[in-house]
Coordinates of C-alpha atoms in Angstrom, one line a residue:
Chain A
M1 CA 146.1 53.4 163.5
K2 CA 144.0 56.5 163.4
V3 CA 141.7 57.3 160.8
I4 CA 140.2 61.0 160.1
I5 CA 138.0 61.8 157.3
D6 CA 137.4 65.1 155.6
Q7 CA 133.6 65.3 154.9
D8 CA 134.0 68.6 153.2
K9 CA 136.2 66.7 150.6
C10 CA 134.1 63.4 150.4
V11 CA 132.3 63.0 147.2
A12 CA 130.1 60.1 148.4
S13 CA 131.7 57.4 146.2
G14 CA 131.4 54.9 149.0
Q15 CA 134.3 53.1 148.0
C16 CA 135.6 53.2 151.5
V17 CA 132.3 51.4 152.7
V18 CA 133.2 48.5 150.1
A19 CA 136.7 48.1 151.1
A20 CA 136.0 48.4 155.1
A21 CA 132.5 48.3 156.2
D22 CA 133.4 48.0 159.9
V23 CA 135.2 51.2 159.7
F24 CA 133.2 53.4 157.3
D25 CA 129.7 54.0 156.7
Q26 CA 127.6 56.6 154.7
R27 CA 124.8 59.4 155.8
D28 CA 121.6 58.3 154.3
E29 CA 120.7 62.0 153.0
D30 CA 123.7 62.6 150.9
G31 CA 126.2 59.5 151.0
I32 CA 128.8 61.4 152.8
A33 CA 131.3 59.3 154.5
V34 CA 131.1 58.8 158.4
L35 CA 133.5 56.9 160.6
L36 CA 132.3 54.0 162.7
N37 CA 135.8 53.3 164.3
S38 CA 138.6 55.9 164.3
D39 CA 141.1 53.3 165.8
P40 CA 140.4 50.0 163.9
P41 CA 142.0 46.8 165.1
A42 CA 145.1 45.7 163.3
E43 CA 143.4 43.0 161.3
Q44 CA 141.2 45.7 159.6
A45 CA 144.4 47.8 158.9
A46 CA 145.1 46.5 155.3
D47 CA 141.4 47.1 154.3
V48 CA 141.4 50.7 155.7
R49 CA 144.6 51.4 154.0
H50 CA 143.0 50.3 150.7
A51 CA 140.0 52.5 151.4
A52 CA 142.2 55.5 151.7
A53 CA 144.2 54.5 148.4
V54 CA 140.8 54.2 146.4
C55 CA 139.1 57.3 147.8
P56 CA 138.8 59.5 144.7
A57 CA 138.5 62.8 146.6
L58 CA 141.7 61.9 149.0
A59 CA 139.4 62.3 152.1
I60 CA 140.7 59.8 154.1
H61 CA 143.9 60.5 156.2
L62 CA 145.6 57.7 158.3
E63 CA 148.2 58.0 161.1
E64 CA 149.9 54.9 161.5
Chain B
M1 CA 162.3 79.1 118.6
T2 CA 163.6 78.4 115.0
S3 CA 165.7 75.4 116.4
T4 CA 162.5 73.4 116.8
L5 CA 161.8 73.7 113.2
N6 CA 163.1 71.5 110.4
P7 CA 164.5 72.9 107.2
A8 CA 161.0 73.3 105.6
G9 CA 160.0 75.5 108.4
E10 CA 157.4 73.0 109.7
H11 CA 157.3 71.5 113.2
P12 CA 159.2 68.3 113.6
A13 CA 156.8 65.4 113.2
G14 CA 157.1 64.5 116.8
I15 CA 153.7 65.6 118.0
P16 CA 151.1 63.1 117.1
D17 CA 147.5 63.4 116.4
Y18 CA 145.1 62.3 119.2
P19 CA 143.1 60.5 119.4
M20 CA 145.0 57.5 117.9
A21 CA 143.6 54.4 116.0
R22 CA 143.6 51.0 117.6
A23 CA 145.5 48.0 115.7
A24 CA 143.6 45.9 113.4
G25 CA 142.4 42.7 115.2
C26 CA 143.2 44.1 118.5
P27 CA 139.9 45.5 119.7
F28 CA 140.2 45.6 123.3
D29 CA 143.7 47.1 123.4
P30 CA 144.5 50.8 123.4
P31 CA 146.1 52.2 120.3
P32 CA 149.7 51.0 119.9
A33 CA 150.7 54.6 119.4
L34 CA 149.4 55.5 123.0
R35 CA 151.5 52.5 124.4
A36 CA 154.7 54.4 122.7
K37 CA 153.7 57.6 124.3
Q38 CA 153.6 56.0 127.6
E39 CA 156.9 54.4 127.2
E40 CA 158.4 58.0 126.0
G41 CA 157.2 59.3 129.3
P42 CA 154.4 60.3 131.8
L43 CA 153.6 63.6 129.8
T44 CA 154.1 64.4 126.4
K45 CA 152.1 66.3 123.7
V46 CA 149.7 65.6 121.4
R47 CA 147.8 67.5 118.6
L48 CA 144.1 67.8 118.6
W49 CA 141.4 68.3 115.7
D50 CA 141.8 72.0 116.3
G51 CA 145.5 72.1 116.0
S52 CA 145.7 72.7 119.8
T53 CA 148.5 70.7 121.6
P54 CA 147.5 69.8 125.0
W55 CA 149.6 67.5 127.3
L56 CA 148.9 63.6 127.0
V57 CA 149.2 62.2 130.4
T58 CA 149.7 58.3 130.0
R59 CA 150.7 57.0 133.3
Y60 CA 148.6 55.8 136.2
A61 CA 150.3 57.8 139.1
E62 CA 150.5 61.0 137.2
Q63 CA 146.7 60.7 136.0
R64 CA 145.5 60.1 139.6
A65 CA 147.6 63.1 141.0
L66 CA 146.2 65.4 138.4
L67 CA 142.7 64.2 138.5
A68 CA 142.6 64.9 142.2
D69 CA 144.4 68.1 141.9
P70 CA 142.2 71.3 142.6
R71 CA 144.4 73.5 140.5
V72 CA 142.9 71.5 137.3
S73 CA 139.7 72.4 135.9
A74 CA 136.8 70.4 134.4
D75 CA 135.1 73.4 132.8
V76 CA 134.8 73.1 129.0
T77 CA 134.9 76.9 128.8
R78 CA 138.2 77.4 130.5
P79 CA 140.8 78.5 128.1
G80 CA 143.2 75.7 127.1
Y81 CA 140.3 73.0 127.7
P82 CA 140.9 70.3 125.2
S83 CA 137.5 69.7 123.9
P84 CA 137.2 66.4 122.0
A85 CA 135.0 68.1 119.3
P86 CA 133.8 71.5 118.5
V87 CA 131.4 72.9 121.4
N88 CA 129.1 75.9 121.7
G89 CA 128.0 77.4 125.0
S90 CA 124.8 75.4 125.2
S91 CA 126.7 71.9 125.1
K92 CA 127.3 72.0 128.9
I93 CA 126.0 68.9 130.3
S94 CA 125.6 69.9 134.1
F95 CA 128.1 69.3 136.9
I96 CA 130.6 67.0 135.1
L97 CA 131.8 70.2 133.3
M98 CA 131.9 72.6 136.1
D99 CA 134.3 73.0 139.1
D100 CA 133.7 73.5 142.7
P101 CA 131.8 74.9 144.7
E102 CA 129.1 74.6 141.9
H103 CA 130.0 71.2 141.1
A104 CA 129.7 69.9 144.8
R105 CA 126.6 71.8 145.3
L106 CA 124.8 70.2 142.3
R107 CA 126.3 66.9 142.8
R108 CA 125.6 66.4 146.4
M109 CA 121.8 66.8 145.5
V110 CA 121.9 63.5 143.7
T111 CA 124.5 61.5 145.7
A112 CA 121.8 59.8 148.2
P113 CA 120.4 57.1 145.8
F114 CA 123.9 56.1 145.2
T115 CA 125.0 55.2 148.5
I116 CA 126.4 51.5 148.8
K117 CA 123.4 50.6 150.9
R118 CA 120.7 52.0 148.7
V119 CA 122.5 50.4 145.4
E120 CA 122.8 47.3 147.2
S121 CA 118.8 47.5 148.3
L122 CA 118.3 47.4 144.3
R123 CA 119.8 44.0 143.7
P124 CA 116.7 41.9 143.7
A125 CA 115.0 44.6 141.1
V126 CA 118.0 44.5 139.2
Q127 CA 118.1 40.6 139.2
K128 CA 114.7 40.4 138.1
I129 CA 115.2 42.6 135.1
V130 CA 118.2 40.5 134.1
D131 CA 116.3 37.4 134.4
E132 CA 113.2 38.6 132.4
L133 CA 115.3 39.8 129.7
I134 CA 117.2 36.5 129.4
D135 CA 113.8 34.7 129.6
D136 CA 112.7 36.7 126.5
M137 CA 115.9 35.8 124.8
L138 CA 115.4 32.1 125.3
A139 CA 111.9 32.2 124.1
G140 CA 112.5 34.0 121.0
P141 CA 114.5 33.4 117.8
K142 CA 118.3 33.2 117.6
P143 CA 120.9 34.5 116.8
V144 CA 120.0 37.5 118.4
D145 CA 121.8 40.8 118.9
L146 CA 123.0 41.1 122.3
V147 CA 123.1 44.8 122.3
E148 CA 119.2 45.2 121.3
A149 CA 118.2 42.3 123.3
F150 CA 119.8 42.6 126.7
A151 CA 122.8 45.0 126.9
L152 CA 121.0 48.2 126.3
P153 CA 117.5 47.6 127.7
M154 CA 119.1 46.4 131.0
P155 CA 120.7 49.6 132.5
S156 CA 118.1 51.6 130.6
L157 CA 115.1 49.9 132.4
V158 CA 117.1 50.4 135.7
I159 CA 117.8 54.2 135.1
C160 CA 114.5 54.8 134.0
E161 CA 113.1 53.2 137.0
L162 CA 115.4 55.3 139.4
L163 CA 114.9 58.5 137.8
G164 CA 111.1 58.2 137.0
V165 CA 111.4 58.4 133.4
P166 CA 108.8 56.1 131.2
Y167 CA 110.8 53.4 129.6
A168 CA 108.3 53.6 126.6
D169 CA 110.2 56.8 125.6
H170 CA 113.4 54.9 125.1
D171 CA 113.6 55.1 121.2
F172 CA 113.5 59.0 121.7
F173 CA 116.2 59.3 124.4
Q174 CA 118.7 56.6 123.0
E175 CA 118.7 58.4 119.7
N176 CA 119.5 61.7 121.1
S177 CA 122.1 60.4 123.3
K178 CA 123.7 58.3 120.5
T179 CA 124.0 61.9 118.7
I180 CA 125.5 63.5 122.0
I181 CA 128.4 61.0 122.3
K182 CA 129.2 60.8 118.5
R183 CA 132.5 62.0 118.0
D184 CA 131.9 63.2 114.5
A185 CA 128.4 65.1 115.4
T186 CA 128.5 68.7 114.6
P187 CA 127.9 71.1 117.2
E188 CA 124.6 72.1 115.9
Q189 CA 123.4 68.4 115.9
R190 CA 124.9 67.9 119.4
S191 CA 123.3 71.1 120.6
A192 CA 120.0 70.2 119.0
A193 CA 120.0 66.6 120.5
L194 CA 120.6 68.1 124.2
G195 CA 117.8 70.8 123.5
Q196 CA 115.5 67.7 122.8
L197 CA 116.4 65.9 125.8
A198 CA 116.5 69.1 128.1
G199 CA 113.0 70.0 126.8
Y200 CA 111.7 66.4 127.4
L201 CA 113.1 66.4 131.0
D202 CA 111.7 69.7 131.6
N203 CA 108.4 68.4 130.8
L204 CA 108.7 65.5 133.1
L205 CA 109.7 67.8 135.8
G206 CA 106.8 69.8 135.2
E207 CA 104.5 66.9 135.7
K208 CA 106.4 65.8 138.7
L209 CA 106.1 69.3 140.1
T210 CA 102.5 68.8 140.6
N211 CA 102.2 64.7 140.7
P212 CA 105.5 63.6 142.4
G213 CA 106.4 60.0 142.5
D214 CA 108.9 58.1 144.6
D215 CA 111.8 58.6 142.1
M216 CA 114.9 61.0 141.7
L217 CA 113.3 63.7 139.5
S218 CA 110.4 63.9 142.0
R219 CA 113.1 64.6 144.8
L220 CA 114.7 67.2 142.7
T221 CA 111.2 68.9 142.3
E222 CA 111.4 69.4 146.0
R223 CA 114.6 71.5 145.8
I224 CA 113.0 73.6 142.6
K225 CA 110.1 74.4 144.9
I226 CA 112.3 75.7 147.9
G227 CA 114.5 77.6 145.3
E228 CA 117.6 75.5 145.9
L229 CA 117.8 74.3 142.3
S230 CA 116.3 76.0 139.1
R231 CA 114.2 74.0 136.8
Q232 CA 116.8 74.3 134.1
E233 CA 119.6 72.9 136.3
A234 CA 117.4 70.0 137.3
A235 CA 116.5 69.3 133.6
Q236 CA 120.4 69.3 132.8
M237 CA 121.1 67.0 135.7
G238 CA 118.4 64.7 134.5
V239 CA 120.0 64.7 130.9
L240 CA 123.3 63.8 132.3
L241 CA 122.0 60.9 134.6
L242 CA 119.9 59.5 131.8
I243 CA 122.7 59.5 129.3
A244 CA 125.2 58.1 131.9
G245 CA 123.0 55.6 133.1
H246 CA 122.4 53.5 130.0
E247 CA 125.2 54.1 127.4
T248 CA 128.3 53.3 129.6
T249 CA 126.9 50.1 131.3
A250 CA 125.4 49.0 127.9
N251 CA 128.8 49.0 126.4
M252 CA 130.5 47.4 129.2
I253 CA 127.9 44.5 128.9
A254 CA 128.4 43.9 125.4
L255 CA 132.1 44.7 125.1
G256 CA 132.8 42.6 128.2
T257 CA 130.7 39.7 126.8
L258 CA 132.8 39.7 123.7
A259 CA 136.1 40.1 125.5
L260 CA 135.1 36.9 127.7
L261 CA 134.0 35.0 124.5
E262 CA 137.5 35.5 123.1
H263 CA 138.9 34.6 126.6
P264 CA 137.1 31.0 127.2
G265 CA 139.3 30.1 130.1
Q266 CA 138.4 33.3 131.9
L267 CA 134.6 32.8 130.7
A268 CA 134.8 29.3 132.2
L269 CA 136.1 30.5 135.4
L270 CA 133.2 33.0 135.9
R271 CA 130.5 30.9 134.5
D272 CA 131.5 27.8 137.2
T273 CA 132.1 29.9 140.3
D274 CA 129.8 30.2 143.3
D275 CA 132.4 32.8 144.9
E276 CA 130.9 36.4 144.9
K277 CA 134.4 37.5 145.5
L278 CA 135.5 36.4 142.1
V279 CA 132.5 37.9 140.4
T280 CA 133.4 41.1 141.9
S281 CA 137.1 41.0 140.8
A282 CA 136.0 39.9 137.4
V283 CA 134.0 43.0 137.1
E284 CA 136.8 45.2 138.3
E285 CA 139.4 43.3 135.8
L286 CA 136.7 43.9 132.9
L287 CA 136.5 47.6 133.6
R288 CA 140.3 48.0 133.8
Y289 CA 141.0 45.9 130.8
L290 CA 138.4 47.2 128.4
H291 CA 138.0 50.9 129.4
I292 CA 135.1 52.0 127.3
T293 CA 135.8 55.7 128.0
H294 CA 138.6 55.9 125.3
N295 CA 138.9 59.7 124.7
G296 CA 140.6 60.2 128.1
R297 CA 139.4 62.7 130.8
R298 CA 139.8 66.3 129.8
R299 CA 141.1 69.1 132.2
A300 CA 142.8 72.6 131.9
A301 CA 145.4 73.9 134.1
L302 CA 144.3 76.9 136.4
E303 CA 147.9 77.4 137.7
D304 CA 151.3 76.4 137.1
I305 CA 152.0 72.8 138.1
E306 CA 155.1 70.9 138.3
I307 CA 154.8 67.3 138.0
A308 CA 157.2 64.2 137.0
G309 CA 159.8 66.9 135.9
Q310 CA 157.6 68.9 133.7
L311 CA 156.1 72.3 134.1
I312 CA 152.5 72.5 133.0
R313 CA 151.6 76.2 132.6
A314 CA 148.5 77.7 133.7
G315 CA 146.0 77.4 130.6
D316 CA 147.6 74.4 129.3
G317 CA 145.2 71.5 128.3
L318 CA 145.4 68.1 129.8
I319 CA 144.1 64.9 128.5
M320 CA 144.5 62.1 131.1
A321 CA 144.3 58.7 128.9
N322 CA 142.8 56.3 131.3
D323 CA 142.8 53.6 128.8
I324 CA 146.5 53.3 128.8
G325 CA 146.5 54.5 132.5
N326 CA 144.8 51.2 133.0
R327 CA 147.5 49.3 131.2
D328 CA 150.6 50.8 133.1
P329 CA 152.7 48.1 134.0
E330 CA 153.7 50.2 137.3
A331 CA 150.1 49.7 138.7
F332 CA 149.0 46.6 137.1
P333 CA 151.6 43.8 136.3
D334 CA 151.4 42.1 133.1
P335 CA 148.8 44.8 132.0
D336 CA 147.7 43.5 128.9
R337 CA 146.5 40.2 130.1
L338 CA 143.0 39.7 131.1
D339 CA 143.2 38.0 134.4
I340 CA 139.8 38.1 136.3
Q341 CA 141.6 36.7 139.5
R342 CA 143.9 39.7 139.8
D343 CA 143.1 42.7 142.3
A344 CA 142.3 45.6 139.8
R345 CA 140.2 47.5 142.3
H346 CA 142.6 50.8 141.8
H347 CA 141.8 51.1 138.3
V348 CA 140.7 54.4 136.9
A349 CA 138.0 53.4 134.7
F350 CA 135.5 55.8 136.6
G351 CA 138.1 58.5 136.7
F352 CA 139.5 59.9 140.0
G353 CA 139.1 63.0 141.9
V354 CA 135.9 65.0 142.7
H355 CA 134.4 64.2 139.2
Q356 CA 134.7 60.3 139.6
C357 CA 131.6 58.7 138.2
L358 CA 128.7 59.3 140.7
G359 CA 126.9 56.2 139.3
Q360 CA 129.8 53.7 139.8
P361 CA 128.2 51.7 142.6
L362 CA 125.1 51.2 140.6
A363 CA 127.2 50.3 137.4
R364 CA 129.2 48.0 139.6
L365 CA 126.0 46.2 140.9
E366 CA 124.6 45.8 137.5
L367 CA 127.9 44.2 136.0
Q368 CA 128.0 42.0 138.9
I369 CA 124.4 40.6 138.3
V370 CA 125.1 40.4 134.5
Y371 CA 128.2 38.8 134.7
S372 CA 126.9 36.1 137.4
T373 CA 123.8 35.4 135.5
L374 CA 124.1 35.5 131.8
Y375 CA 126.8 32.9 131.1
R376 CA 125.4 30.7 133.7
R377 CA 122.0 30.8 132.0
L378 CA 123.3 30.7 128.4
P379 CA 126.2 28.3 128.9
T380 CA 126.9 27.6 125.4
L381 CA 126.6 31.5 124.5
R382 CA 128.8 32.0 121.4
L383 CA 129.5 34.6 118.7
A384 CA 127.2 34.3 115.7
T385 CA 129.6 35.9 113.4
D386 CA 133.5 36.4 113.0
L387 CA 135.2 38.7 115.2
E388 CA 136.1 40.7 112.0
Q389 CA 132.5 41.5 111.3
I390 CA 131.8 43.0 114.5
P391 CA 131.1 46.7 114.1
F392 CA 133.1 48.8 117.0
K393 CA 132.4 52.2 118.0
H394 CA 135.8 53.8 117.0
D395 CA 133.7 57.2 116.5
G396 CA 132.1 57.6 119.8
S397 CA 133.4 59.1 123.1
V398 CA 132.1 55.6 124.6
Y399 CA 133.7 52.7 123.1
G400 CA 131.9 49.4 122.6
V401 CA 130.2 47.5 119.8
Y402 CA 127.2 48.7 117.7
E403 CA 125.9 45.1 117.5
L404 CA 126.9 41.7 119.1
P405 CA 125.3 38.7 117.0
V406 CA 125.2 35.9 119.4
T407 CA 123.7 32.3 119.6
W408 CA 123.5 29.6 122.1

């Protein structure tokens, strides 16, 4: 799985961090999402898919 | 088209008025007429107070799609915007009623305090506020009104601390907030209340410009000093954050407690658990099940949009009725059952799209702490009146209870 985030679209909801804290983080200064791991292991795939599904700005794209 | 008129020359009675009334005795469920509209189709028409007939979007998938669609505007001044009540120009409350890029420019100035880490760091302070309010309840007389003793002061104390607003002024800002979200307030009353709050915030900003502290308003004054933000924009933002920070959470605490008292099995599960995950899922389920923003999310189409076999025209109004969206059986099986063990994290109680509630991480934290503390410390908590006697907020843009008499 490859994870891509569109930081221009991100609205800093942090829901990706709640869903998959090993893969997503937030910038301290404005909460915009940053990737910790663009190629997460299989056991984190379900959490990452959930993160993409709840992202209100549709800023997370997955290549499976 | 004369073919759509009946012999009396009137439009057929197919377009119902919105908002609709809840059923007597079912204070937690959306109006039955809203359920009927959902069964009719994902997009149907309703009639508003001013005679306009916007689209009512009742299903979860279409609501999410449209709320995330950049061809849909949140600007209250756009033609076709389905306003819940008469408005005048000065009724605009900061970025929630703006589109990008203005919306994004202003919103990003206040996102930092709402990152998951920053909000999580507030946990001990919020826990202390909750514990102290419960201590006061236990030391005082009973029965007590849970709204006044706990549900309203809890989030108000937190947002005052975050913003740097003196809590001593809470009577003033809560009275004005009430007017702003009251459905039957006149445009003049609403505008006057907004003016009062904006003036108050402007004064506070003035003080913080010379005497900054460690709070959100003080950080906004730094933006004012470098010319990124006008003082008026900052005051409007302060009004928005202050209102949004206490009204919504307060209603979730009181209405959520009432719902749990009416579902004792669910309440017992929550009270007796040590599992943080169950507390978290209970909060999500109560947000889904109760849905306190019962007037829907309002938008106007900027372009023609085709969705679910319907053509929405540019200039058409849209109401995303999230309360019934959160009861869509396609998204939540057996949707009318309160089940704190289900996975309800994908609900739309905080909206969706770029306007999703900015304060939702804080609201979630507050509710997790309240729901995991209140019932454990007051294990015999019960209503001190009959359900029929509870006054519900049918007349506001935020649903909840005006009072909740409880004892233990």
